[in-house]
Short mmCIF file of C-alpha atoms and ligand atoms in Angstrom, two decimals:
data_model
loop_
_atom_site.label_atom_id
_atom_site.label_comp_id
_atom_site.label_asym_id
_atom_site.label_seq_id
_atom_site.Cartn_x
_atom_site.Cartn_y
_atom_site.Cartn_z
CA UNK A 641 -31.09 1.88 5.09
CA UNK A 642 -32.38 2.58 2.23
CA UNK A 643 -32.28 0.81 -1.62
CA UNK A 644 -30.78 4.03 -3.16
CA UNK A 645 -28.47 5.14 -0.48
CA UNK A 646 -26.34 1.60 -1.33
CA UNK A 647 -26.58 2.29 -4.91
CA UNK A 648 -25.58 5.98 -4.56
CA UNK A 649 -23.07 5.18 -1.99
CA UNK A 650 -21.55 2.55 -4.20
CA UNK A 651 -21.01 5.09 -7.13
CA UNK A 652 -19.48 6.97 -4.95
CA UNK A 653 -17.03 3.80 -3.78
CA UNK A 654 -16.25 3.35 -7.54
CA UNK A 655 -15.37 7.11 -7.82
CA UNK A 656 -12.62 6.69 -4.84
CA UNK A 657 -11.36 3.17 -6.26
CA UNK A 658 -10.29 4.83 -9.65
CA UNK A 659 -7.90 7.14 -7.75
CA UNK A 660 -6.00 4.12 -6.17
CA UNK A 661 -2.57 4.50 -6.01
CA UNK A 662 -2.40 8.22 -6.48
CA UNK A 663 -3.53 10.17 -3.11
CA UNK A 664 -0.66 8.68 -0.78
CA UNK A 665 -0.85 9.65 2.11
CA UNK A 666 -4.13 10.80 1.74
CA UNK A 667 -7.23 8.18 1.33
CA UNK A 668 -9.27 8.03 -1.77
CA UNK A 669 -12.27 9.48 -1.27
CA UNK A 670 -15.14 9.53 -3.79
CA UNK A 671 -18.74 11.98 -3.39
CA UNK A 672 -21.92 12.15 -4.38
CA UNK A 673 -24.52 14.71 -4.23
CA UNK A 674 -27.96 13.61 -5.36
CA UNK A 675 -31.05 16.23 -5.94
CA UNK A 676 -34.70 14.93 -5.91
CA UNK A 677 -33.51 11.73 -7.33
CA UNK A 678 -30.92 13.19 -9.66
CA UNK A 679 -27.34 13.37 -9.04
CA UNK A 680 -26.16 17.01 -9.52
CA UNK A 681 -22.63 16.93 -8.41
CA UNK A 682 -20.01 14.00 -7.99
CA UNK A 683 -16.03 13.94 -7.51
CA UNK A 684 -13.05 12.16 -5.72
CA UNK A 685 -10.28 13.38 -4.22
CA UNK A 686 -7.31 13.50 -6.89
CA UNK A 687 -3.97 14.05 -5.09
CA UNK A 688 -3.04 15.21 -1.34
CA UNK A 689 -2.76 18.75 -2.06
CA UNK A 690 -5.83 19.29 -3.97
CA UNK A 691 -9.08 20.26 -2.91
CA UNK A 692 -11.32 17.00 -1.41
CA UNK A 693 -14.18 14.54 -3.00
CA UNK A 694 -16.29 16.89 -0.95
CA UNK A 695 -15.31 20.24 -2.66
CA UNK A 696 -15.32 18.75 -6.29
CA UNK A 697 -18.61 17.58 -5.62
CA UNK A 698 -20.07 20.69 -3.97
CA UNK A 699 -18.06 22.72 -6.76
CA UNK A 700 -20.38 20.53 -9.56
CA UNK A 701 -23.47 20.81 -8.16
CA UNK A 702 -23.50 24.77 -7.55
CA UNK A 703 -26.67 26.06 -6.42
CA UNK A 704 -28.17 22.73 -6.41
CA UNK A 705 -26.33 21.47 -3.36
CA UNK A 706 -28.66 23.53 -1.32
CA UNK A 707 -31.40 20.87 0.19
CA UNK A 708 -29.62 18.19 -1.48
CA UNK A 709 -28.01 14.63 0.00
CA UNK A 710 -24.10 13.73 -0.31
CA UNK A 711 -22.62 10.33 -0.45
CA UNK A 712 -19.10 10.43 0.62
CA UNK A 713 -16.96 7.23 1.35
CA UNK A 714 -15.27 8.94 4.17
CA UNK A 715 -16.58 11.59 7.21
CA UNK A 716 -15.94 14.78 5.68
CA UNK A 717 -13.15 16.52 7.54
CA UNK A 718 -12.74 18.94 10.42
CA UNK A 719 -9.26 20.39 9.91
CA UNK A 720 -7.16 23.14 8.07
CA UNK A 721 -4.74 20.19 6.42
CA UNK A 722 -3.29 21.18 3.28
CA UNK A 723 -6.96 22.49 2.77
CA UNK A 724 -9.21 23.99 4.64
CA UNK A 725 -12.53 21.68 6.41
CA UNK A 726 -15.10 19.90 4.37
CA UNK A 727 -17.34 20.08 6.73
CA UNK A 728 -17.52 23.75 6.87
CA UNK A 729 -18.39 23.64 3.02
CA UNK A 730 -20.92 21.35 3.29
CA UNK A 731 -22.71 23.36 5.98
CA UNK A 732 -22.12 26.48 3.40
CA UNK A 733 -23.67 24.54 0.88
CA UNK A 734 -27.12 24.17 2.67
CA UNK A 735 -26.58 20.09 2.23
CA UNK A 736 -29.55 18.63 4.16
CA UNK A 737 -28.18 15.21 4.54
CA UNK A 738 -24.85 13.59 4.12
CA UNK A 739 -24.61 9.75 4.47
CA UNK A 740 -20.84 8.25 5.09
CA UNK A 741 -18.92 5.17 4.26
CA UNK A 742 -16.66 5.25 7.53
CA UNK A 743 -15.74 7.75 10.37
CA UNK A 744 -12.03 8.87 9.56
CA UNK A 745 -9.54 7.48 11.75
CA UNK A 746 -7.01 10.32 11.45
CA UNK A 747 -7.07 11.77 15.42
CA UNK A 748 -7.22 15.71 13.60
CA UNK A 749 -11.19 14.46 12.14
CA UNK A 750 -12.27 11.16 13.86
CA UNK A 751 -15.96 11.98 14.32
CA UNK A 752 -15.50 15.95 14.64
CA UNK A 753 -16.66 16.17 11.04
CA UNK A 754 -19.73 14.73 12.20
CA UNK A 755 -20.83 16.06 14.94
CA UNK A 756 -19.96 19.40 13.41
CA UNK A 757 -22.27 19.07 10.68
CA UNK A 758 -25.14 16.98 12.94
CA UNK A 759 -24.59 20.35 15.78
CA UNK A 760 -25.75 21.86 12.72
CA UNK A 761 -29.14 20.24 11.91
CA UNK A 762 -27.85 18.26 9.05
CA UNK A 763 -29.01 14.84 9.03
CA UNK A 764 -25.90 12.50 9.30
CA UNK A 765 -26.31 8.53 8.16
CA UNK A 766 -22.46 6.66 8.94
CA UNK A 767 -21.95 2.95 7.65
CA UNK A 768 -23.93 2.91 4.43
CA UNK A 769 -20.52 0.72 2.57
CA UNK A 770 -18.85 0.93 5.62
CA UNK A 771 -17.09 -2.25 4.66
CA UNK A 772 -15.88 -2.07 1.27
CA UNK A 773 -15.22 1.88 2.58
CA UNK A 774 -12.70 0.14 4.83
CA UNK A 775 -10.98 -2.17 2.47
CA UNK A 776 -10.46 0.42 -0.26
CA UNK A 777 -8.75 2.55 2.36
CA UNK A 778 -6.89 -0.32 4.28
CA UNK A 779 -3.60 1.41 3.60
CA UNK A 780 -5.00 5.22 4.62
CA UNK A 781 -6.59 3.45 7.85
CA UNK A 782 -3.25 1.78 9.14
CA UNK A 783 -1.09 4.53 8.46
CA UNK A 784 -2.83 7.25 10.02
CA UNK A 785 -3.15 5.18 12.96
CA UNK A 786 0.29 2.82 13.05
CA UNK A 787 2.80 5.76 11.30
CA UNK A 788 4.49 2.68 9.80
CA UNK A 789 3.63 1.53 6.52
CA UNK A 790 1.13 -1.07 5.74
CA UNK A 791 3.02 -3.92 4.83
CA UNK A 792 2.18 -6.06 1.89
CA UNK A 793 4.44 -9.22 1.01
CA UNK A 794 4.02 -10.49 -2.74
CA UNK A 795 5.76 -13.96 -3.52
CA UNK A 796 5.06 -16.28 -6.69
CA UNK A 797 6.05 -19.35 -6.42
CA UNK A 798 5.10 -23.19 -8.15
CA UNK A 799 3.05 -25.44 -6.82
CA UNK A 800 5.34 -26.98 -4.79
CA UNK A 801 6.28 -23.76 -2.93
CA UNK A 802 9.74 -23.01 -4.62
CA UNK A 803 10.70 -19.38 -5.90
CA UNK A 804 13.41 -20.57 -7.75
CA UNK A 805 15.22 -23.90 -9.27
CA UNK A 806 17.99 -25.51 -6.95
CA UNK A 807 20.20 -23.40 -9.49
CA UNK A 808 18.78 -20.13 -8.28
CA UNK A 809 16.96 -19.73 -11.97
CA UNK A 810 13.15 -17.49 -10.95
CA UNK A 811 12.50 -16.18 -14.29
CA UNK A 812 9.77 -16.47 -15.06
CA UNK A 813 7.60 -18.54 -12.01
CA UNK A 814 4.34 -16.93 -13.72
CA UNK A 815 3.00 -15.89 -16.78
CA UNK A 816 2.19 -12.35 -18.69
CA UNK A 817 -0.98 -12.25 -17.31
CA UNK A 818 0.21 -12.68 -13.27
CA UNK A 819 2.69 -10.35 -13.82
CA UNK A 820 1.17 -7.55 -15.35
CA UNK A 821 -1.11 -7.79 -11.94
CA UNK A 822 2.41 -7.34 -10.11
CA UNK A 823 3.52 -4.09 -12.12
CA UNK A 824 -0.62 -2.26 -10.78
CA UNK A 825 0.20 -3.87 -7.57
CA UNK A 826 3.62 -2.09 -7.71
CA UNK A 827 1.93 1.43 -8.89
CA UNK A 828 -0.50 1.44 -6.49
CA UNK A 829 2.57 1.23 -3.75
CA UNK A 830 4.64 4.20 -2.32
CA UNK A 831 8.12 1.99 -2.19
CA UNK A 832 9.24 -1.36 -3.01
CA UNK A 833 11.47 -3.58 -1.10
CA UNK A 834 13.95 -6.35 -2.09
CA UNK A 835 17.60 -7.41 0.31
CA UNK A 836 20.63 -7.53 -1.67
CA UNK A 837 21.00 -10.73 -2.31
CA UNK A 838 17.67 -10.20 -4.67
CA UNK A 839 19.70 -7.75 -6.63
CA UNK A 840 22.58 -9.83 -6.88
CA UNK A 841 20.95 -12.66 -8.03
CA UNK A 842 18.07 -11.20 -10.29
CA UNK A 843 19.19 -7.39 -10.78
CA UNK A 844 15.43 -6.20 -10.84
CA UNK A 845 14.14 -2.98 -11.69
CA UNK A 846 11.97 -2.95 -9.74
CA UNK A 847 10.00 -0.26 -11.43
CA UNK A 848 5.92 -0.37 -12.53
CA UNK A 849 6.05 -1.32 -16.31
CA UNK A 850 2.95 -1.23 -18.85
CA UNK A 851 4.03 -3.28 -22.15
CA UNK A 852 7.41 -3.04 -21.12
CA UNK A 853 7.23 1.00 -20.39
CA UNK A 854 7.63 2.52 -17.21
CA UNK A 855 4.96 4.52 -17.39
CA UNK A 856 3.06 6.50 -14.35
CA UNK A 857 4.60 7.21 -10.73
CA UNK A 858 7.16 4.91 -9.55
CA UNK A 859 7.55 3.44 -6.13
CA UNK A 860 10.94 4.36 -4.07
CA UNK A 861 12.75 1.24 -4.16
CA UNK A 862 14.53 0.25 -1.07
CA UNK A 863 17.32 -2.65 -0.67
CA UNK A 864 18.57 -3.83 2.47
CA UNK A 865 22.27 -4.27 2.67
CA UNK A 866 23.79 -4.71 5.77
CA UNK A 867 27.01 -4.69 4.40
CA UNK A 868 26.60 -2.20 1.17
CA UNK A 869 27.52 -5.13 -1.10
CA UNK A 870 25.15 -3.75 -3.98
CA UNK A 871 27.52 -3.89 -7.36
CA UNK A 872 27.81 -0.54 -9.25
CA UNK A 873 26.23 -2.06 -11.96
CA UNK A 874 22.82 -2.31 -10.69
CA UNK A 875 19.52 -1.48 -12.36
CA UNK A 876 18.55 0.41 -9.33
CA UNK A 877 21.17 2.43 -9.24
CA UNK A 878 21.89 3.00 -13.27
CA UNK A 879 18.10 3.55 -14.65
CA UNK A 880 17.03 6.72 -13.09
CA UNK A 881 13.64 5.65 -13.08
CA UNK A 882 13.16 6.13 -9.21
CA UNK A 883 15.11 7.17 -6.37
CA UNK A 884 16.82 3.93 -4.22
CA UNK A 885 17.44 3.54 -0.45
CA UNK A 886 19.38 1.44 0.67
CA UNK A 887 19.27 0.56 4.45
CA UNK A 888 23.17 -0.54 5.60
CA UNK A 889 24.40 -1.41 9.08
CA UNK A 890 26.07 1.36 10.95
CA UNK A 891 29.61 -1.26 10.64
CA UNK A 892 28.84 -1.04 6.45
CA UNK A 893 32.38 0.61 5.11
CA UNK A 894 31.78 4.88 5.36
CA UNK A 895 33.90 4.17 1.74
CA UNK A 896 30.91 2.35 0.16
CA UNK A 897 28.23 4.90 1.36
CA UNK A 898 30.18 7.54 -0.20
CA UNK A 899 30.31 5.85 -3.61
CA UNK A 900 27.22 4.48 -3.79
CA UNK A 901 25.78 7.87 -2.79
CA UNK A 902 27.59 9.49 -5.34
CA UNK A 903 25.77 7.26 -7.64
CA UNK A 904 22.70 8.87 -6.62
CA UNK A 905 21.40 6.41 -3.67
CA UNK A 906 20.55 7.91 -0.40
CA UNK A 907 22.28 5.32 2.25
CA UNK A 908 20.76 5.07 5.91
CA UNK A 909 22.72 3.45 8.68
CA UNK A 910 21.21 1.78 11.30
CA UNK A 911 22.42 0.95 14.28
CA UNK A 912 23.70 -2.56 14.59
CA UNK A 913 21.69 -4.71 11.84
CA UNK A 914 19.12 -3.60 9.94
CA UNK A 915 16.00 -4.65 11.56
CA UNK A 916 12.32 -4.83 10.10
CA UNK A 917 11.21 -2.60 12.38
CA UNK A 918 13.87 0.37 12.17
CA UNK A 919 13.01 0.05 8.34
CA UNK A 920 9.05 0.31 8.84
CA UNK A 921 9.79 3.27 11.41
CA UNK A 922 12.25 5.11 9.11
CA UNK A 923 10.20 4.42 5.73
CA UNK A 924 7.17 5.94 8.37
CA UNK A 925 8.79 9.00 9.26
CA UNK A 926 9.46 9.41 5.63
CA UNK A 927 5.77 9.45 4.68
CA UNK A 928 5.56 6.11 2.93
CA UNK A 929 2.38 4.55 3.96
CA UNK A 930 2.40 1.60 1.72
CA UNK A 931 5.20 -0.80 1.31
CA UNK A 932 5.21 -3.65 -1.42
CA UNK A 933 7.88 -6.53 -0.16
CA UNK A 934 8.94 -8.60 -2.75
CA UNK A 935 12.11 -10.19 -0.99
CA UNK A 936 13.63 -13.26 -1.42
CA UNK A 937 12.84 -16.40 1.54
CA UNK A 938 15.52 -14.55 4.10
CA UNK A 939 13.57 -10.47 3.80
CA UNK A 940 10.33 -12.62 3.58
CA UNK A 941 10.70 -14.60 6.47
CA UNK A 942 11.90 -11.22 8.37
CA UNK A 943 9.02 -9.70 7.92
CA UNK A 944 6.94 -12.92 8.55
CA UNK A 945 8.92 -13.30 12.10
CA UNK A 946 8.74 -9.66 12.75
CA UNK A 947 4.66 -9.84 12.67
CA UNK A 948 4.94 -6.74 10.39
CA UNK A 949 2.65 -8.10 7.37
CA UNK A 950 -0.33 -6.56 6.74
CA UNK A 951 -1.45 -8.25 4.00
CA UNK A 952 -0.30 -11.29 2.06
CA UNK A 953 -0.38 -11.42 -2.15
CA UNK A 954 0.24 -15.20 -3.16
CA UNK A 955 0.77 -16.30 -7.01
CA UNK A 956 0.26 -19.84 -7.23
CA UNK A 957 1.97 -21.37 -10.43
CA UNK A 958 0.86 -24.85 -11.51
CA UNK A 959 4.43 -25.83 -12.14
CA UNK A 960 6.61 -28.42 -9.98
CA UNK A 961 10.26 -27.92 -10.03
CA UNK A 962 11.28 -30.19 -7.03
CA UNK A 963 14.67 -29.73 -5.55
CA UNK A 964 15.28 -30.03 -1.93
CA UNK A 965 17.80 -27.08 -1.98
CA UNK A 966 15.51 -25.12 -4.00
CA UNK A 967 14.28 -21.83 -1.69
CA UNK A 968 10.19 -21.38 -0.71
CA UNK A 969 8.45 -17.88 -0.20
CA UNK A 970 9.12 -17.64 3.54
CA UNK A 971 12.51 -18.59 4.77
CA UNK A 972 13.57 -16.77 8.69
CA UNK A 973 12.93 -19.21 11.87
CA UNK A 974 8.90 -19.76 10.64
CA UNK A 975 6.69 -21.69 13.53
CA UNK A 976 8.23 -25.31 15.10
CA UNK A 977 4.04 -26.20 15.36
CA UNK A 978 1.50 -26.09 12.69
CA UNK A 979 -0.75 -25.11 15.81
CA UNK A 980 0.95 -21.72 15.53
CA UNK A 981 0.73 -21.43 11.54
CA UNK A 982 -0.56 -18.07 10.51
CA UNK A 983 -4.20 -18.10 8.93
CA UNK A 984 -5.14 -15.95 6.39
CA UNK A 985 -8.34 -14.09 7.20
CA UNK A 986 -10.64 -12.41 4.24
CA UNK A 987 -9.39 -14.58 1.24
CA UNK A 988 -9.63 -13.74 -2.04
CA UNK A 989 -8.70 -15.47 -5.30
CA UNK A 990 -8.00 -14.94 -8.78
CA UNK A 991 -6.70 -16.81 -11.88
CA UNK A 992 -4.00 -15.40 -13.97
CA UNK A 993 -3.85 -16.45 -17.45
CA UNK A 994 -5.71 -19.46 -17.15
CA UNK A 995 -2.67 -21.33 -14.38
CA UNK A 996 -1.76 -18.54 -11.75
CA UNK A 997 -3.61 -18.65 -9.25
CA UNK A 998 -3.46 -15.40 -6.58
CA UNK A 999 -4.55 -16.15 -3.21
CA UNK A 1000 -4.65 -12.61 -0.93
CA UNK A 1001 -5.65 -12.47 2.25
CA UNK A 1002 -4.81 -10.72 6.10
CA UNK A 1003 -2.61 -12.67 8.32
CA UNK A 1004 -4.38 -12.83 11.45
CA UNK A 1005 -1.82 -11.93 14.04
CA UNK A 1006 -2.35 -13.48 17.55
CA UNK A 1007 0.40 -11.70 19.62
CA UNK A 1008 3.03 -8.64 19.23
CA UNK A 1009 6.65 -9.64 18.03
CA UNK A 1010 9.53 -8.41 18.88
CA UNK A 1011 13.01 -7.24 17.17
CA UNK A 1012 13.84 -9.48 14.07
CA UNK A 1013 17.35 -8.81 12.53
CA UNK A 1014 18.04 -9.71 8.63
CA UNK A 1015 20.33 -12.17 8.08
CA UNK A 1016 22.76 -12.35 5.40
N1 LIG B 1436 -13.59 13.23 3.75
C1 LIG B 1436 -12.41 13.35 3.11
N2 LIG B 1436 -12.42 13.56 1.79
C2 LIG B 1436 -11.28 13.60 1.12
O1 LIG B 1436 -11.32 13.76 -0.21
C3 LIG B 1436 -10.05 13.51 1.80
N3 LIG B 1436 -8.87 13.57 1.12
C4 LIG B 1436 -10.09 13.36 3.21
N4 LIG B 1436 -8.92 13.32 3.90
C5 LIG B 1436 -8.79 13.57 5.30
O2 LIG B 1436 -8.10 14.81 5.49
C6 LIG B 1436 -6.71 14.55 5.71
C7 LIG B 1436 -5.89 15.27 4.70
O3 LIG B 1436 -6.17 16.62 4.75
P1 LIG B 1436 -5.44 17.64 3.74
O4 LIG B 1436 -5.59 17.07 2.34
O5 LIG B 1436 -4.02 17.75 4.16
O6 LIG B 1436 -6.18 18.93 3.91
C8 LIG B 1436 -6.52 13.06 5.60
O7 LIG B 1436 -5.53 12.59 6.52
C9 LIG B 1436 -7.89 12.55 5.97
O8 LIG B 1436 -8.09 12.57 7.35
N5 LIG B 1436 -11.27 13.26 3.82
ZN1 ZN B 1437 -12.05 17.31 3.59
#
């Protein structure tokens, strides 16, 4: 591999990174197209909808794309989508050589983009930044794959593991700096989930704020409430800043549903109690491929018991409140041996502000689960 395809293959990496959060459900994609040493064309793919990396790129560089190489963090596609194949472009182009991040995992391309364009004559590099490729799309690569979201809990809690005083008192665990993190995290995610007993207790917004603002797209927020006991009153339903779904129990009063519904939330029953995975199938079907949980210990430990977390975010304050009553992150039944503790895998770290420390990492899963109810 060659010195310049990393470093032309990593612009095109940083291309696709400053899309994050805006192509859902499509990846981000970023492109290249380098000339006798000179890059002639670049782009990323904007919005699903609008034309690829690939196209912007090719559109750039014009005539110049004819003998040239392209970088692209992703195989170029195969398909009539929403738009019509990459692949075909590039071969219209005259490209001589495309090197690629990672082969696209969506069953419609997965290595028919390639072999289209190598049938061809073009010469076809794949795994140049195949890695960080990977990561930047870890959302794009389990949804196409899973059709459930990719699941990413975010707690904050002291140093001695509590999310709140014994009096129920959470605000605020971190500082400015932690939580400004928390309002990207939240913009880069297609919905948001809390249980009721979140909005009873805290009334969140839960809406991605800059200085305050909600500013940029907003993640749906979804509440589960078995038993539609979300007041009138709350945020979620009063702000207008983002539609709210709230996912009841089929025996939640048909009453309730109407009135909340009239207050603008879109109610889903489900039959018998709402379970983590009728919520990850439903939010699926619904073309949410990301889902940021930010539940209290009970919707945390769900999800924990459930095996549906992806990834895990993890603010560390440097604060001791003490308080055997007070709640930790993960509440639910949790592991009777520390032999069956679940490890982190790929951990990285980040102070906040000097005392918040942010541990993320991949919970590394050793069997399947089955059906976890929420209880409250
Ligand atoms: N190589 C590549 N570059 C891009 O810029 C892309 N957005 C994709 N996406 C692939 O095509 C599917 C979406 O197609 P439409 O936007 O609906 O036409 C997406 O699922 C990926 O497989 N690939
Ligand atoms: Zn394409």
């Amino acid at each position: 591999m060659a010195e310049s395809d990393l470093s032309y293959m990593s612009l095109a990496l940083d291309l696709a990174r400053a899309t994050k959060g805006q192509t859902s459900p499509n990846p981000v994609v970023g492109a290249v197209i380098v000339r006798d040493g000179m890059v002639v064309g670049m782009g990323a793919h904007v919005k699903a909808g609008e034309p690829h990396a690939e196209v912007h790129a090719l559109r750039m560089a014009g005539e110049l794309a004819k003998g040239a190489t392209l970088y692209v963090t992703l195989e170029p596609c195969s398909h009539y989508g929403r738009t019509p194949p990459c692949a075909k472009a590039v071969l219209e182009a005259g490209i001589a050589r495309v090197v690629v991040a990672a082969a696209d995992p969506n069953p419609l391309v997965a290595g028919k983009g390639i072999s289209l364009l190598r049938q061809a004559g073009v010469d076809v590099v794949v795994g140049v930044g195949a890695v960080q490729a990977k990561k930047l799309n870890e959302v794009f690569f389990h949804y196409i794959q899973k059709q459930t979201p990719f699941v990413t809990v975010k707690t904050a809690s002291t140093l001695d593991g509590k999310i709140a005083t014994r009096t129920g008192d959470s605000r605020w665990i971190t500082g400015e700096e932690a939580r400004k993190r928390v309002h990207q995290l939240r913009r880069e995610h297609d919905a948001i989930l809390v249980g009721v007993q979140t909005v009873l207790a805290d009334d969140p917004a839960l809406t991605a704020r800059e200085q305050g603002q909600v500013t940029g797209r907003q993640p749906l927020r979804v509440i589960l409430d078995n038993h539609l006991r979300i007041p009138d009153t709350a945020c979620v339903l009063r702000d207008g800043h983002a539609p709210t779904l709230l996912f009841a129990s089929d025996q939640a009063p048909v009453e309730r549903q109407r009135q909340l519904e009239s207050l603008g939330a879109e109610v889903v029953r489900l039959a018998g109690r709402v379970s983590v995975e009728q919520v990850l199938a439903e939010l699926g079907k619904r073309g949410i491929s990301s889902l940021l949980v930010e539940g209290g210990a009970t919707v945390n430990g769900s999800f924990l018991d459930a095996r549906a977390v992806q990834k895990v975010v993890h603010f560390l304050s440097c604060k001791l409140v003490g308080g055997a009553a007070a709640p930790a992150s993960y509440g639910g039944l949790g592991q009777s041996f520390m032999q069956d503790a679940i490890s982190l895998a790929d951990v990285e770290m980040e102070l906040f502000g000097g005392h918040d420390l942010c541990i993320a990492g991949y919970p590394v899963w050793k069997e399947e689960g089955s059906a976890t109810c929420l209880r409250d």
